[in-house]
C-alpha cells in the first residue's frame, strides 16, 4: 500500500544491465511503481547480454556477484559462466516483475532539464518524448567496442568480429582462428577455443600477469545447503568473499604493502612454475607490475600452449590482408576467423546520450575538454536529480560491481525518498564540491598501482586512471549520507505537482 502522504516520483533508468535492473528492484521494493527502464539493446543483462564469447565467465566470485536481496543458491561454480549470470539477471527481472517496465530497443538521445517545472524531458532516438523527476544513468562502462587501428583490417576475406559482438553463425570447429588481444577476454576465449579450433593463434602485444585462483565447482551438498539455509549462509558467504576481495585486491591496488607483494609473488610463481620452457616464459613475462593492468584471474591458461594446435604470436602485427595476418617479420598467418578482443572505449560512460542541465549546461561540454568527472562517482554538478551508477571514478578493478552499484543505488534512493517526502524539489552537487573531490582523488592516485607505468583501459585522456584511488570501504563511507554543504538543494514550491 502506498502512503498517501508521499509524493510519487517518476524515475527514468537508462540501461537494463545489472545496475538498471537493481535500481528497478530497489524502486519496487520501496513501493514506487512510476519508473521505466530504457534499454537500447534487444535484451536485458547489459554486458552479460552483449558478451557471449566461448569461455565467458566472471572472475569475481558468484556469491559476491549477485543482488543481496536475490541470492541464487544454484551457482554452479565459484566463478560463474556468463550464461548463468545472464539467466540469473533474467530471472530477477521476472521475479520483480520488471518486464513491462523495460522498453527494449529504445535508445535515449537526450534529456533536458526544465528549470521552471523541475522535470527532465527525455527524447528517444525514435522521437518519443516523456517527462521524469529523476534520471538514473545505468549505461555501463564497457559498452562501446574498440576496433584496432591495424592497416588492412577490412581487407580480410574470412569472418571477423569483436569479442563483444560474437557471430555465432560462423563455424569454428577445425578452423584457423586468430584472437587479437590478451586482456581478460582474450585469455578466456583462448580457454574456450583451444581444442575446438583446428589451429588457434593468440596475438599478444603486451603480456599480462595471471593470478591462479581455481574455479571450483559447487557440490550438490553446497547447493542443497544454500537452498535450505540460504538465509543464514548467503550473508556469511557474501561477507566472507567481500572481506577477502576487498582485503586483498582492494588494498593491493591502492597502497603498497604486503597484499601487493603477496599477489605479485603469486602471479610470478604461477608463471615460473607452469611455463617450464625458459624462452616461452620470457615471452609471457610482462614488463609492468602485476595489477597495473586489471588482473587476470584463472588457471590452466599457460598449459594450453603445450598443445600443438595452440600458438602464441608475439611478433607485432604489420597489417591484415585478404588471407590473414601479416606479422612484422613478413610471415603471412592464414586464418579463417579473426576475433578482435581489443577491449572498449571505456571512458564514454553516460555518452553519447546528451544531458542538458542547469542554465543549459551540456554534458558533452562538461566532459568534452576533460576526462569524465563527477562527484564521488554518483552525480555531476549542474545536472539536478541525475544519479550515475558505475559512473566515472567508481571503484572498478577486480571487485564486485554489484556492491559498488548497491552503494550508489542506495545513495540515489536516499534523494528519491527526500523528494518523495516533499523535502526537496531537486539536488545537485556544487561545482566546488566536485572540484574538491577531483583534487583529492588526483592527490591519492600516485599511491595506486595503476600509475606505476603501463597502458590500460583505466587511463583517461589526462593520462590518469579514472578509478577510485581509495579502498572500496571509503566509497561506502562517504556515500552513506550526503554532505549537506556539498549540495545545491531547491525546496519544492507550493504549486509543484505531486503526480500522486
Ligand atoms: P582489454 O583489457 O582492454 O584488453 C585489450 C587487449 O587488446 C590488450 O591485450 C591490448 O594490448 C590488445 N590490443 C588493443 N589494440 C591492439 C592492437 N592494435 N594490436 C594488438 N593488440 C591490441 O580488453 P578486454 O580483454 O575485453 O577486457 C576489458 C575489461 O573487461 C577487463 O579488464 C574487465 O574489466 C572486463 N572483463 C571482465 C571479465 C570478467 O571475468 N569479470 C571478463 C572479460 C572482461 P595492449 O595491452 O598492448 O594495449
Short mmCIF file of C-alpha atoms and ligand atoms in Angstrom, two decimals:
data_model
loop_
_atom_site.label_atom_id
_atom_site.label_comp_id
_atom_site.label_asym_id
_atom_site.label_seq_id
_atom_site.Cartn_x
_atom_site.Cartn_y
_atom_site.Cartn_z
CA UNK A 1 0.00 0.00 0.00
CA UNK A 2 1.45 3.34 -0.97
CA UNK A 3 1.46 6.08 1.69
CA UNK A 4 -0.91 8.90 0.61
CA UNK A 5 1.38 11.41 2.37
CA UNK A 6 4.15 10.61 -0.06
CA UNK A 7 4.62 12.18 -3.47
CA UNK A 8 5.11 9.91 -6.46
CA UNK A 9 8.48 10.30 -8.14
CA UNK A 10 8.79 9.45 -11.81
CA UNK A 11 12.14 7.80 -12.37
CA UNK A 12 13.78 7.10 -15.73
CA UNK A 13 16.52 4.49 -15.64
CA UNK A 14 18.85 4.38 -18.62
CA UNK A 15 20.10 0.84 -19.18
CA UNK A 16 18.78 -2.62 -18.27
CA UNK A 17 22.08 -4.15 -17.22
CA UNK A 18 22.95 -5.20 -13.68
CA UNK A 19 22.70 -1.64 -12.26
CA UNK A 20 19.49 -0.69 -14.05
CA UNK A 21 17.79 -3.93 -13.03
CA UNK A 22 18.98 -3.39 -9.43
CA UNK A 23 17.57 0.14 -9.43
CA UNK A 24 14.23 -1.12 -10.75
CA UNK A 25 14.13 -3.70 -7.95
CA UNK A 26 15.02 -1.04 -5.33
CA UNK A 27 12.19 1.19 -6.52
CA UNK A 28 9.74 -1.71 -6.49
CA UNK A 29 10.87 -2.72 -3.01
CA UNK A 30 10.25 0.87 -1.86
CA UNK A 31 6.73 0.77 -3.33
CA UNK A 32 7.50 3.11 -6.22
CA UNK A 33 5.83 1.96 -9.43
CA UNK A 34 6.34 5.03 -11.60
CA UNK A 35 9.56 4.13 -13.32
CA UNK A 36 10.69 2.95 -16.70
CA UNK A 37 13.92 1.31 -17.82
CA UNK A 38 15.14 2.37 -21.26
CA UNK A 39 17.39 -0.19 -22.95
CA UNK A 40 18.98 0.31 -26.35
CA UNK A 41 19.75 -3.37 -26.89
CA UNK A 42 17.19 -6.10 -27.63
CA UNK A 43 17.59 -7.88 -24.29
CA UNK A 44 18.36 -7.29 -20.64
CA UNK A 45 21.61 -8.03 -18.80
CA UNK A 46 23.95 -5.34 -20.21
CA UNK A 47 27.45 -6.73 -20.55
CA UNK A 48 26.12 -10.26 -19.92
CA UNK A 49 23.72 -9.78 -22.80
CA UNK A 50 26.33 -8.42 -25.20
CA UNK A 51 29.18 -10.80 -24.38
CA UNK A 52 28.53 -14.36 -25.49
CA UNK A 53 32.04 -15.48 -26.46
CA UNK A 54 33.21 -19.06 -25.83
CA UNK A 55 34.81 -19.37 -22.40
CA UNK A 56 32.90 -16.37 -20.98
CA UNK A 57 32.72 -16.35 -17.23
CA UNK A 58 33.02 -13.91 -14.37
CA UNK A 59 36.27 -13.60 -12.45
CA UNK A 60 34.52 -12.23 -9.36
CA UNK A 61 33.03 -14.91 -7.06
CA UNK A 62 29.35 -15.52 -7.78
CA UNK A 63 28.29 -15.33 -4.13
CA UNK A 64 29.57 -11.77 -4.21
CA UNK A 65 28.37 -11.10 -7.75
CA UNK A 66 24.62 -11.12 -7.16
CA UNK A 67 22.00 -8.94 -5.55
CA UNK A 68 21.95 -9.36 -1.81
CA UNK A 69 18.14 -9.26 -1.91
CA UNK A 70 18.01 -12.04 -4.54
CA UNK A 71 20.64 -14.68 -3.76
CA UNK A 72 20.96 -17.61 -6.12
CA UNK A 73 21.58 -20.94 -4.37
CA UNK A 74 22.30 -22.71 -7.65
CA UNK A 75 25.54 -21.14 -8.88
CA UNK A 76 27.47 -23.99 -10.46
CA UNK A 77 30.95 -22.68 -9.66
CA UNK A 78 32.78 -20.17 -7.51
CA UNK A 79 33.23 -18.05 -10.67
CA UNK A 80 30.09 -18.42 -12.78
CA UNK A 81 29.91 -18.96 -16.52
CA UNK A 82 28.45 -15.95 -18.39
CA UNK A 83 25.20 -17.67 -19.48
CA UNK A 84 24.39 -18.43 -15.81
CA UNK A 85 24.77 -14.78 -14.86
CA UNK A 86 22.61 -13.73 -17.76
CA UNK A 87 19.95 -16.29 -16.79
CA UNK A 88 20.15 -15.03 -13.18
CA UNK A 89 19.55 -11.42 -14.27
CA UNK A 90 16.63 -12.52 -16.48
CA UNK A 91 15.16 -14.36 -13.51
CA UNK A 92 15.45 -11.31 -11.25
CA UNK A 93 13.66 -9.26 -13.93
CA UNK A 94 10.82 -11.80 -13.89
CA UNK A 95 10.72 -12.25 -10.12
CA UNK A 96 10.46 -8.49 -9.58
CA UNK A 97 8.02 -8.13 -12.47
CA UNK A 98 10.18 -5.62 -14.27
CA UNK A 99 9.49 -6.90 -17.80
CA UNK A 100 6.65 -4.47 -18.52
CA UNK A 101 8.73 -1.58 -17.17
CA UNK A 102 11.57 -2.19 -19.62
CA UNK A 103 11.49 -0.66 -23.09
CA UNK A 104 13.92 -2.64 -25.24
CA UNK A 105 15.45 -1.28 -28.46
CA UNK A 106 14.81 2.20 -27.07
CA UNK A 107 17.86 4.44 -27.01
CA UNK A 108 17.62 7.73 -25.18
CA UNK A 109 19.03 10.53 -27.27
CA UNK A 110 18.87 13.39 -24.79
CA UNK A 111 17.41 14.59 -21.52
CA UNK A 112 16.73 18.27 -20.97
CA UNK A 113 16.07 19.85 -17.55
CA UNK A 114 13.14 22.27 -17.33
CA UNK A 115 14.26 24.81 -14.71
CA UNK A 116 10.80 26.18 -14.33
CA UNK A 117 8.89 22.94 -13.92
CA UNK A 118 11.70 20.92 -12.34
CA UNK A 119 11.34 17.97 -14.70
CA UNK A 120 13.55 16.15 -17.14
CA UNK A 121 12.23 15.74 -20.69
CA UNK A 122 13.63 12.64 -22.32
CA UNK A 123 13.67 12.12 -26.06
CA UNK A 124 14.43 8.73 -27.54
CA UNK A 125 16.15 8.14 -30.86
CA UNK A 126 12.72 7.26 -32.28
CA UNK A 127 11.43 10.68 -31.20
CA UNK A 128 9.29 9.57 -28.24
CA UNK A 129 9.11 12.24 -25.53
CA UNK A 130 8.43 11.67 -21.81
CA UNK A 131 8.85 13.54 -18.51
CA UNK A 132 10.63 12.43 -15.35
CA UNK A 133 11.61 13.76 -11.93
CA UNK A 134 14.81 11.70 -11.71
CA UNK A 135 17.20 10.27 -14.27
CA UNK A 136 19.35 7.33 -13.19
CA UNK A 137 22.11 6.53 -15.63
CA UNK A 138 22.98 2.83 -15.62
CA UNK A 139 24.67 2.81 -19.01
CA UNK A 140 27.61 0.53 -18.19
CA UNK A 141 31.31 1.19 -18.58
CA UNK A 142 32.49 -1.31 -21.16
CA UNK A 143 29.95 -0.88 -23.93
CA UNK A 144 31.48 0.82 -26.97
CA UNK A 145 33.76 -1.72 -28.65
CA UNK A 146 37.24 -0.66 -29.75
CA UNK A 147 38.36 -1.63 -33.23
CA UNK A 148 42.16 -1.82 -33.51
CA UNK A 149 43.78 0.54 -35.99
CA UNK A 150 45.52 -2.26 -37.89
CA UNK A 151 46.03 -1.47 -41.60
CA UNK A 152 44.03 -3.70 -43.94
CA UNK A 153 41.59 -4.95 -41.27
CA UNK A 154 38.69 -4.57 -43.69
CA UNK A 155 40.52 -6.43 -46.47
CA UNK A 156 40.27 -9.75 -44.64
CA UNK A 157 38.01 -12.12 -46.59
CA UNK A 158 37.25 -14.54 -43.76
CA UNK A 159 34.96 -13.85 -40.80
CA UNK A 160 35.93 -11.05 -38.44
CA UNK A 161 34.15 -9.73 -35.37
CA UNK A 162 34.77 -8.12 -31.97
CA UNK A 163 34.65 -10.35 -28.89
CA UNK A 164 31.58 -8.47 -27.61
CA UNK A 165 29.75 -8.91 -30.93
CA UNK A 166 30.31 -12.63 -31.39
CA UNK A 167 28.92 -14.02 -34.66
CA UNK A 168 27.56 -17.42 -33.69
CA UNK A 169 26.73 -18.25 -37.30
CA UNK A 170 30.46 -18.64 -38.02
CA UNK A 171 31.66 -22.23 -37.56
CA UNK A 172 34.86 -22.58 -35.51
CA UNK A 173 35.39 -26.32 -35.23
CA UNK A 174 38.51 -27.28 -37.11
CA UNK A 175 39.03 -23.72 -38.41
CA UNK A 176 42.08 -21.49 -38.24
CA UNK A 177 41.17 -18.87 -35.62
CA UNK A 178 43.18 -15.84 -34.53
CA UNK A 179 42.39 -13.80 -31.43
CA UNK A 180 44.00 -10.38 -31.13
CA UNK A 181 44.31 -9.15 -27.54
CA UNK A 182 45.43 -10.63 -24.23
CA UNK A 183 43.11 -8.93 -21.73
CA UNK A 184 40.66 -10.92 -19.58
CA UNK A 185 38.57 -11.53 -22.68
CA UNK A 186 41.38 -12.82 -24.91
CA UNK A 187 42.51 -15.17 -22.13
CA UNK A 188 39.02 -16.55 -21.60
CA UNK A 189 38.44 -17.08 -25.33
CA UNK A 190 41.75 -18.95 -25.55
CA UNK A 191 40.48 -21.36 -22.92
CA UNK A 192 37.14 -21.62 -24.72
CA UNK A 193 38.58 -22.32 -28.18
CA UNK A 194 41.76 -24.32 -27.59
CA UNK A 195 40.99 -27.80 -28.85
CA UNK A 196 37.89 -26.58 -30.70
CA UNK A 197 39.62 -24.59 -33.43
CA UNK A 198 41.78 -26.60 -35.83
CA UNK A 199 44.59 -24.12 -35.23
CA UNK A 200 44.39 -21.31 -32.71
CA UNK A 201 46.71 -18.29 -32.56
CA UNK A 202 46.72 -15.71 -29.77
CA UNK A 203 48.22 -12.37 -30.80
CA UNK A 204 49.92 -10.77 -27.85
CA UNK A 205 51.10 -7.17 -27.97
CA UNK A 206 51.70 -6.96 -24.23
CA UNK A 207 51.96 -9.95 -21.89
CA UNK A 208 49.70 -9.97 -18.83
CA UNK A 209 50.02 -11.28 -15.30
CA UNK A 210 47.62 -14.03 -14.24
CA UNK A 211 46.60 -14.77 -10.65
CA UNK A 212 45.98 -18.52 -10.32
CA UNK A 213 42.69 -18.96 -8.47
CA UNK A 214 40.98 -22.22 -9.44
CA UNK A 215 37.31 -22.18 -10.38
CA UNK A 216 35.92 -24.81 -8.06
CA UNK A 217 32.55 -26.44 -8.73
CA UNK A 218 29.93 -26.17 -6.01
CA UNK A 219 28.96 -29.63 -4.82
CA UNK A 220 25.37 -30.85 -4.68
CA UNK A 221 25.66 -30.64 -0.92
CA UNK A 222 26.63 -26.95 -1.01
CA UNK A 223 23.77 -26.17 -3.38
CA UNK A 224 21.35 -28.06 -1.17
CA UNK A 225 22.65 -26.21 1.90
CA UNK A 226 22.28 -22.89 0.09
CA UNK A 227 18.69 -23.71 -0.86
CA UNK A 228 17.86 -24.96 2.61
CA UNK A 229 19.77 -22.49 4.81
CA UNK A 230 20.39 -19.67 2.32
CA UNK A 231 19.00 -17.02 4.68
CA UNK A 232 21.75 -17.79 7.17
CA UNK A 233 24.52 -18.92 4.80
CA UNK A 234 24.33 -16.38 1.96
CA UNK A 235 25.15 -13.34 4.16
CA UNK A 236 28.11 -15.26 5.61
CA UNK A 237 29.45 -16.23 2.17
CA UNK A 238 28.81 -12.71 0.90
CA UNK A 239 30.66 -11.11 3.78
CA UNK A 240 33.49 -13.65 3.55
CA UNK A 241 34.07 -13.10 -0.16
CA UNK A 242 33.78 -9.37 0.21
CA UNK A 243 36.30 -9.27 3.03
CA UNK A 244 38.66 -11.45 1.06
CA UNK A 245 38.38 -9.48 -2.19
CA UNK A 246 38.48 -6.04 -0.63
CA UNK A 247 41.20 -7.01 1.84
CA UNK A 248 43.41 -8.38 -0.94
CA UNK A 249 42.90 -6.77 -4.41
CA UNK A 250 41.09 -3.79 -2.95
CA UNK A 251 44.01 -2.85 -0.71
CA UNK A 252 46.80 -4.05 -3.02
CA UNK A 253 45.87 -1.69 -5.84
CA UNK A 254 45.56 1.47 -3.77
CA UNK A 255 48.52 1.25 -1.40
CA UNK A 256 51.90 -0.51 -1.20
CA UNK A 257 52.10 -3.27 1.40
CA UNK A 258 52.10 -7.00 1.96
CA UNK A 259 48.89 -7.57 -0.04
CA UNK A 260 50.57 -6.11 -3.13
CA UNK A 261 53.73 -8.13 -2.55
CA UNK A 262 51.82 -11.36 -1.95
CA UNK A 263 49.59 -11.10 -5.04
CA UNK A 264 52.60 -10.14 -7.18
CA UNK A 265 54.55 -13.11 -5.84
CA UNK A 266 51.64 -15.44 -6.67
CA UNK A 267 51.48 -14.17 -10.26
CA UNK A 268 55.24 -14.52 -10.77
CA UNK A 269 55.37 -18.00 -9.26
CA UNK A 270 52.37 -19.09 -11.31
CA UNK A 271 54.29 -18.19 -14.44
CA UNK A 272 57.58 -19.72 -13.24
CA UNK A 273 56.03 -22.98 -12.12
CA UNK A 274 53.68 -23.52 -15.06
CA UNK A 275 55.81 -22.48 -18.01
CA UNK A 276 58.88 -24.68 -17.93
CA UNK A 277 60.31 -23.58 -21.28
CA UNK A 278 62.50 -20.54 -20.42
CA UNK A 279 62.03 -18.97 -23.85
CA UNK A 280 58.23 -19.24 -23.70
CA UNK A 281 58.34 -17.96 -20.10
CA UNK A 282 60.31 -14.92 -21.23
CA UNK A 283 57.71 -14.24 -23.94
CA UNK A 284 54.91 -14.44 -21.37
CA UNK A 285 56.67 -12.21 -18.82
CA UNK A 286 55.25 -8.68 -18.59
CA UNK A 287 57.49 -5.64 -18.10
CA UNK A 288 54.95 -3.94 -15.88
CA UNK A 289 53.88 -4.75 -12.34
CA UNK A 290 51.07 -7.21 -11.55
CA UNK A 291 47.75 -5.33 -11.14
CA UNK A 292 48.89 -2.25 -13.10
CA UNK A 293 46.51 -3.54 -15.77
CA UNK A 294 43.35 -5.18 -14.47
CA UNK A 295 44.49 -8.51 -13.12
CA UNK A 296 43.53 -11.67 -15.00
CA UNK A 297 42.32 -14.49 -12.81
CA UNK A 298 42.25 -18.20 -13.54
CA UNK A 299 44.22 -21.35 -14.00
CA UNK A 300 45.03 -23.55 -16.97
CA UNK A 301 45.88 -20.84 -19.48
CA UNK A 302 49.64 -21.26 -19.87
CA UNK A 303 49.30 -25.05 -20.13
CA UNK A 304 47.24 -24.68 -23.31
CA UNK A 305 50.37 -23.55 -25.15
CA UNK A 306 51.82 -27.04 -24.82
CA UNK A 307 49.26 -28.15 -27.39
CA UNK A 308 50.48 -28.34 -31.00
CA UNK A 309 47.30 -26.60 -32.22
CA UNK A 310 47.63 -23.55 -29.92
CA UNK A 311 50.24 -20.90 -30.67
CA UNK A 312 51.35 -17.62 -29.13
CA UNK A 313 52.22 -14.95 -31.70
CA UNK A 314 54.10 -12.11 -30.08
CA UNK A 315 55.71 -10.69 -33.20
CA UNK A 316 53.91 -7.41 -33.96
CA UNK A 317 51.11 -7.26 -36.49
CA UNK A 318 52.17 -5.35 -39.59
CA UNK A 319 48.90 -5.49 -41.48
CA UNK A 320 45.99 -7.70 -42.38
CA UNK A 321 45.28 -8.85 -45.90
CA UNK A 322 42.61 -10.96 -47.62
CA UNK A 323 44.06 -14.28 -46.43
CA UNK A 324 45.14 -13.44 -42.91
CA UNK A 325 47.52 -11.56 -40.64
CA UNK A 326 50.99 -10.46 -41.76
CA UNK A 327 53.42 -10.01 -38.88
CA UNK A 328 56.34 -7.57 -38.89
CA UNK A 329 58.74 -10.42 -39.76
CA UNK A 330 56.92 -10.71 -43.12
CA UNK A 331 55.14 -14.01 -42.31
CA UNK A 332 51.55 -14.42 -43.51
CA UNK A 333 49.41 -16.30 -40.95
CA UNK A 334 46.44 -17.56 -42.92
CA UNK A 335 43.16 -17.51 -40.99
CA UNK A 336 39.51 -18.41 -41.40
CA UNK A 337 38.35 -16.26 -38.49
CA UNK A 338 39.84 -13.20 -36.76
CA UNK A 339 38.44 -12.12 -33.40
CA UNK A 340 39.40 -8.69 -32.12
CA UNK A 341 39.44 -8.97 -28.32
CA UNK A 342 40.77 -5.43 -28.21
CA UNK A 343 38.60 -4.01 -25.47
CA UNK A 344 36.36 -0.99 -25.21
CA UNK A 345 36.31 2.77 -25.28
CA UNK A 346 35.91 2.71 -21.55
CA UNK A 347 35.58 6.46 -20.99
CA UNK A 348 32.22 7.06 -22.64
CA UNK A 349 30.11 6.38 -19.52
CA UNK A 350 26.77 8.14 -20.00
CA UNK A 351 27.60 9.32 -23.52
CA UNK A 352 26.59 9.52 -26.37
CA UNK A 353 23.35 10.45 -24.54
CA UNK A 354 23.25 14.22 -24.10
CA UNK A 355 22.14 15.83 -20.84
CA UNK A 356 21.21 19.50 -20.73
CA UNK A 357 21.09 20.69 -17.14
CA UNK A 358 21.02 23.93 -15.16
CA UNK A 359 21.46 27.09 -17.24
CA UNK A 360 21.77 24.98 -20.38
CA UNK A 361 24.91 23.16 -19.18
CA UNK A 362 25.59 20.30 -21.60
CA UNK A 363 27.25 17.05 -20.59
CA UNK A 364 29.09 16.93 -23.91
CA UNK A 365 30.72 20.26 -22.99
CA UNK A 366 31.37 19.39 -19.33
CA UNK A 367 33.07 16.15 -20.36
CA UNK A 368 34.27 17.43 -23.75
CA UNK A 369 37.53 19.06 -22.82
CA UNK A 370 38.40 16.98 -19.79
CA UNK A 371 38.08 13.39 -18.67
CA UNK A 372 34.56 12.45 -17.49
CA UNK A 373 34.26 13.57 -13.90
CA UNK A 374 31.66 13.85 -11.22
CA UNK A 375 31.15 13.97 -7.50
CA UNK A 376 32.05 10.84 -5.52
CA UNK A 377 31.25 8.70 -8.61
CA UNK A 378 27.46 9.27 -8.37
CA UNK A 379 26.49 12.75 -9.53
CA UNK A 380 27.57 15.57 -11.83
CA UNK A 381 27.36 19.23 -10.79
CA UNK A 382 24.78 21.17 -12.77
CA UNK A 383 22.57 18.17 -13.51
CA UNK A 384 19.79 18.11 -10.88
CA UNK A 385 18.29 14.79 -9.81
CA UNK A 386 20.64 12.82 -12.06
CA UNK A 387 22.44 9.94 -10.38
CA UNK A 388 25.05 7.74 -12.01
CA UNK A 389 25.51 4.04 -11.38
CA UNK A 390 29.05 2.86 -12.19
CA UNK A 391 29.93 6.37 -13.31
CA UNK A 392 33.45 7.78 -13.70
CA UNK A 393 35.85 7.04 -10.81
CA UNK A 394 33.77 4.21 -9.42
CA UNK A 395 35.89 1.58 -7.67
CA UNK A 396 36.41 -0.76 -10.66
CA UNK A 397 39.12 -3.38 -10.76
CA UNK A 398 38.79 -6.94 -9.51
CA UNK A 399 35.91 -6.18 -7.16
CA UNK A 400 32.19 -6.84 -7.46
CA UNK A 401 30.32 -4.15 -9.36
CA UNK A 402 27.15 -5.38 -7.67
CA UNK A 403 28.41 -4.00 -4.35
CA UNK A 404 29.58 -0.72 -5.84
CA UNK A 405 26.31 -0.24 -7.66
CA UNK A 406 24.39 -1.13 -4.47
CA UNK A 407 26.13 1.75 -2.63
CA UNK A 408 25.36 4.17 -5.46
CA UNK A 409 21.74 2.97 -5.76
CA UNK A 410 21.19 3.43 -2.03
CA UNK A 411 22.58 6.97 -2.29
CA UNK A 412 20.23 7.77 -5.19
CA UNK A 413 17.30 6.20 -3.30
CA UNK A 414 18.07 8.50 -0.37
CA UNK A 415 17.47 11.55 -2.56
CA UNK A 416 14.39 9.99 -4.17
CA UNK A 417 12.95 9.38 -0.69
CA UNK A 418 13.62 13.02 0.30
CA UNK A 419 11.80 14.15 -2.82
CA UNK A 420 9.01 11.73 -2.04
CA UNK A 421 8.55 13.23 1.43
CA UNK A 422 8.38 16.69 -0.12
CA UNK A 423 11.72 17.84 1.37
CA UNK A 424 13.37 18.73 -1.93
CA UNK A 425 12.48 19.62 -5.50
CA UNK A 426 15.94 18.89 -6.81
CA UNK A 427 19.52 18.44 -5.73
CA UNK A 428 22.89 18.52 -7.44
CA UNK A 429 26.43 18.69 -6.06
CA UNK A 430 28.10 22.08 -6.22
CA UNK A 431 30.94 22.74 -8.66
CA UNK A 432 33.23 23.43 -5.71
CA UNK A 433 32.46 20.07 -4.09
CA UNK A 434 33.09 18.20 -7.34
CA UNK A 435 36.38 20.05 -7.93
CA UNK A 436 37.49 19.37 -4.36
CA UNK A 437 36.69 15.69 -4.74
CA UNK A 438 38.61 15.53 -8.02
CA UNK A 439 41.63 17.29 -6.48
CA UNK A 440 41.63 14.84 -3.55
CA UNK A 441 41.49 11.96 -5.98
CA UNK A 442 44.43 13.25 -8.01
CA UNK A 443 46.42 13.53 -4.83
CA UNK A 444 45.73 9.90 -3.93
CA UNK A 445 46.41 8.45 -7.40
CA UNK A 446 50.22 8.26 -7.17
CA UNK A 447 49.82 5.71 -4.34
CA UNK A 448 47.96 3.38 -6.66
CA UNK A 449 49.47 0.62 -8.75
CA UNK A 450 47.70 1.93 -11.87
CA UNK A 451 50.17 4.79 -12.20
CA UNK A 452 53.23 2.52 -12.00
CA UNK A 453 53.81 2.61 -15.76
CA UNK A 454 51.61 0.56 -18.08
CA UNK A 455 48.90 1.23 -20.62
CA UNK A 456 45.45 0.12 -19.56
CA UNK A 457 41.82 0.96 -20.22
CA UNK A 458 41.75 2.73 -16.84
CA UNK A 459 43.89 5.59 -18.15
CA UNK A 460 41.97 8.60 -19.45
CA UNK A 461 42.98 11.32 -21.85
CA UNK A 462 44.50 13.30 -18.98
CA UNK A 463 46.95 10.41 -18.56
CA UNK A 464 45.45 9.45 -15.18
CA UNK A 465 43.47 6.37 -14.25
CA UNK A 466 39.74 7.01 -13.99
CA UNK A 467 39.37 4.80 -10.94
CA UNK A 468 38.55 5.29 -7.26
CA UNK A 469 42.01 5.61 -5.67
CA UNK A 470 40.94 4.55 -2.18
CA UNK A 471 39.59 1.37 -0.67
CA UNK A 472 36.02 0.39 -1.54
CA UNK A 473 35.02 0.78 2.12
CA UNK A 474 35.75 4.52 1.76
CA UNK A 475 33.26 4.59 -1.14
CA UNK A 476 30.58 3.20 1.15
CA UNK A 477 31.51 5.53 4.00
CA UNK A 478 31.34 8.77 2.03
CA UNK A 479 28.16 7.79 0.24
CA UNK A 480 26.30 6.74 3.37
CA UNK A 481 24.74 10.19 3.79
CA UNK A 482 25.04 13.30 1.64
CA UNK A 483 27.33 16.05 2.96
CA UNK A 484 24.82 18.97 3.16
CA UNK A 485 27.45 21.63 2.36
CA UNK A 486 28.34 19.86 -0.89
CA UNK A 487 24.83 20.03 -2.35
CA UNK A 488 22.76 22.67 -4.02
CA UNK A 489 19.20 21.88 -2.99
CA UNK A 490 15.98 23.50 -4.16
CA UNK A 491 12.87 23.31 -1.98
CA UNK A 492 9.56 22.34 -3.57
CA UNK A 493 7.19 25.13 -4.43
CA UNK A 494 3.61 25.04 -3.22
CA UNK A 495 2.22 24.62 -6.71
CA UNK A 496 4.61 21.83 -7.65
CA UNK A 497 2.60 18.80 -8.83
CA UNK A 498 2.85 15.63 -6.77
CA UNK A 499 1.94 13.12 -9.52
CA UNK A 500 0.10 11.27 -6.82
P1 LIG B 1 41.43 -5.05 -22.52
O1 LIG B 1 41.74 -5.49 -21.18
O2 LIG B 1 41.36 -3.60 -22.81
O3 LIG B 1 42.48 -5.74 -23.48
C1 LIG B 1 42.59 -5.41 -24.83
C2 LIG B 1 43.71 -6.19 -25.45
O4 LIG B 1 43.78 -5.87 -26.83
C3 LIG B 1 45.07 -5.85 -24.84
O5 LIG B 1 45.84 -7.02 -24.75
C4 LIG B 1 45.66 -4.89 -25.87
O6 LIG B 1 47.06 -4.87 -25.90
C5 LIG B 1 45.13 -5.53 -27.14
N1 LIG B 1 45.12 -4.59 -28.28
C6 LIG B 1 44.42 -3.45 -28.39
N2 LIG B 1 44.68 -2.87 -29.58
C7 LIG B 1 45.55 -3.68 -30.22
C8 LIG B 1 46.22 -3.62 -31.47
N3 LIG B 1 46.02 -2.60 -32.32
N4 LIG B 1 47.08 -4.61 -31.80
C9 LIG B 1 47.28 -5.65 -30.94
N5 LIG B 1 46.70 -5.77 -29.74
C10 LIG B 1 45.84 -4.78 -29.38
O7 LIG B 1 40.02 -5.65 -23.05
P2 LIG B 1 39.22 -6.94 -22.55
O8 LIG B 1 40.09 -8.13 -22.51
O9 LIG B 1 37.98 -7.01 -23.38
O10 LIG B 1 38.86 -6.62 -21.07
C11 LIG B 1 38.31 -5.36 -20.73
C12 LIG B 1 37.74 -5.45 -19.35
O11 LIG B 1 36.51 -6.14 -19.42
C13 LIG B 1 38.53 -6.24 -18.34
O12 LIG B 1 39.64 -5.57 -17.85
C14 LIG B 1 37.47 -6.46 -17.32
O13 LIG B 1 37.26 -5.32 -16.55
C15 LIG B 1 36.26 -6.73 -18.18
N6 LIG B 1 36.14 -8.18 -18.33
C16 LIG B 1 35.81 -8.84 -17.21
C17 LIG B 1 35.71 -10.19 -17.26
C18 LIG B 1 35.35 -10.89 -16.01
O14 LIG B 1 35.55 -12.08 -15.95
N7 LIG B 1 34.84 -10.20 -14.99
C19 LIG B 1 35.95 -10.89 -18.44
C20 LIG B 1 36.29 -10.17 -19.56
C21 LIG B 1 36.38 -8.82 -19.50
P3 LIG B 1 47.89 -3.81 -25.01
O15 LIG B 1 47.83 -4.36 -23.61
O16 LIG B 1 49.22 -3.82 -25.61
O17 LIG B 1 47.18 -2.50 -25.13
#
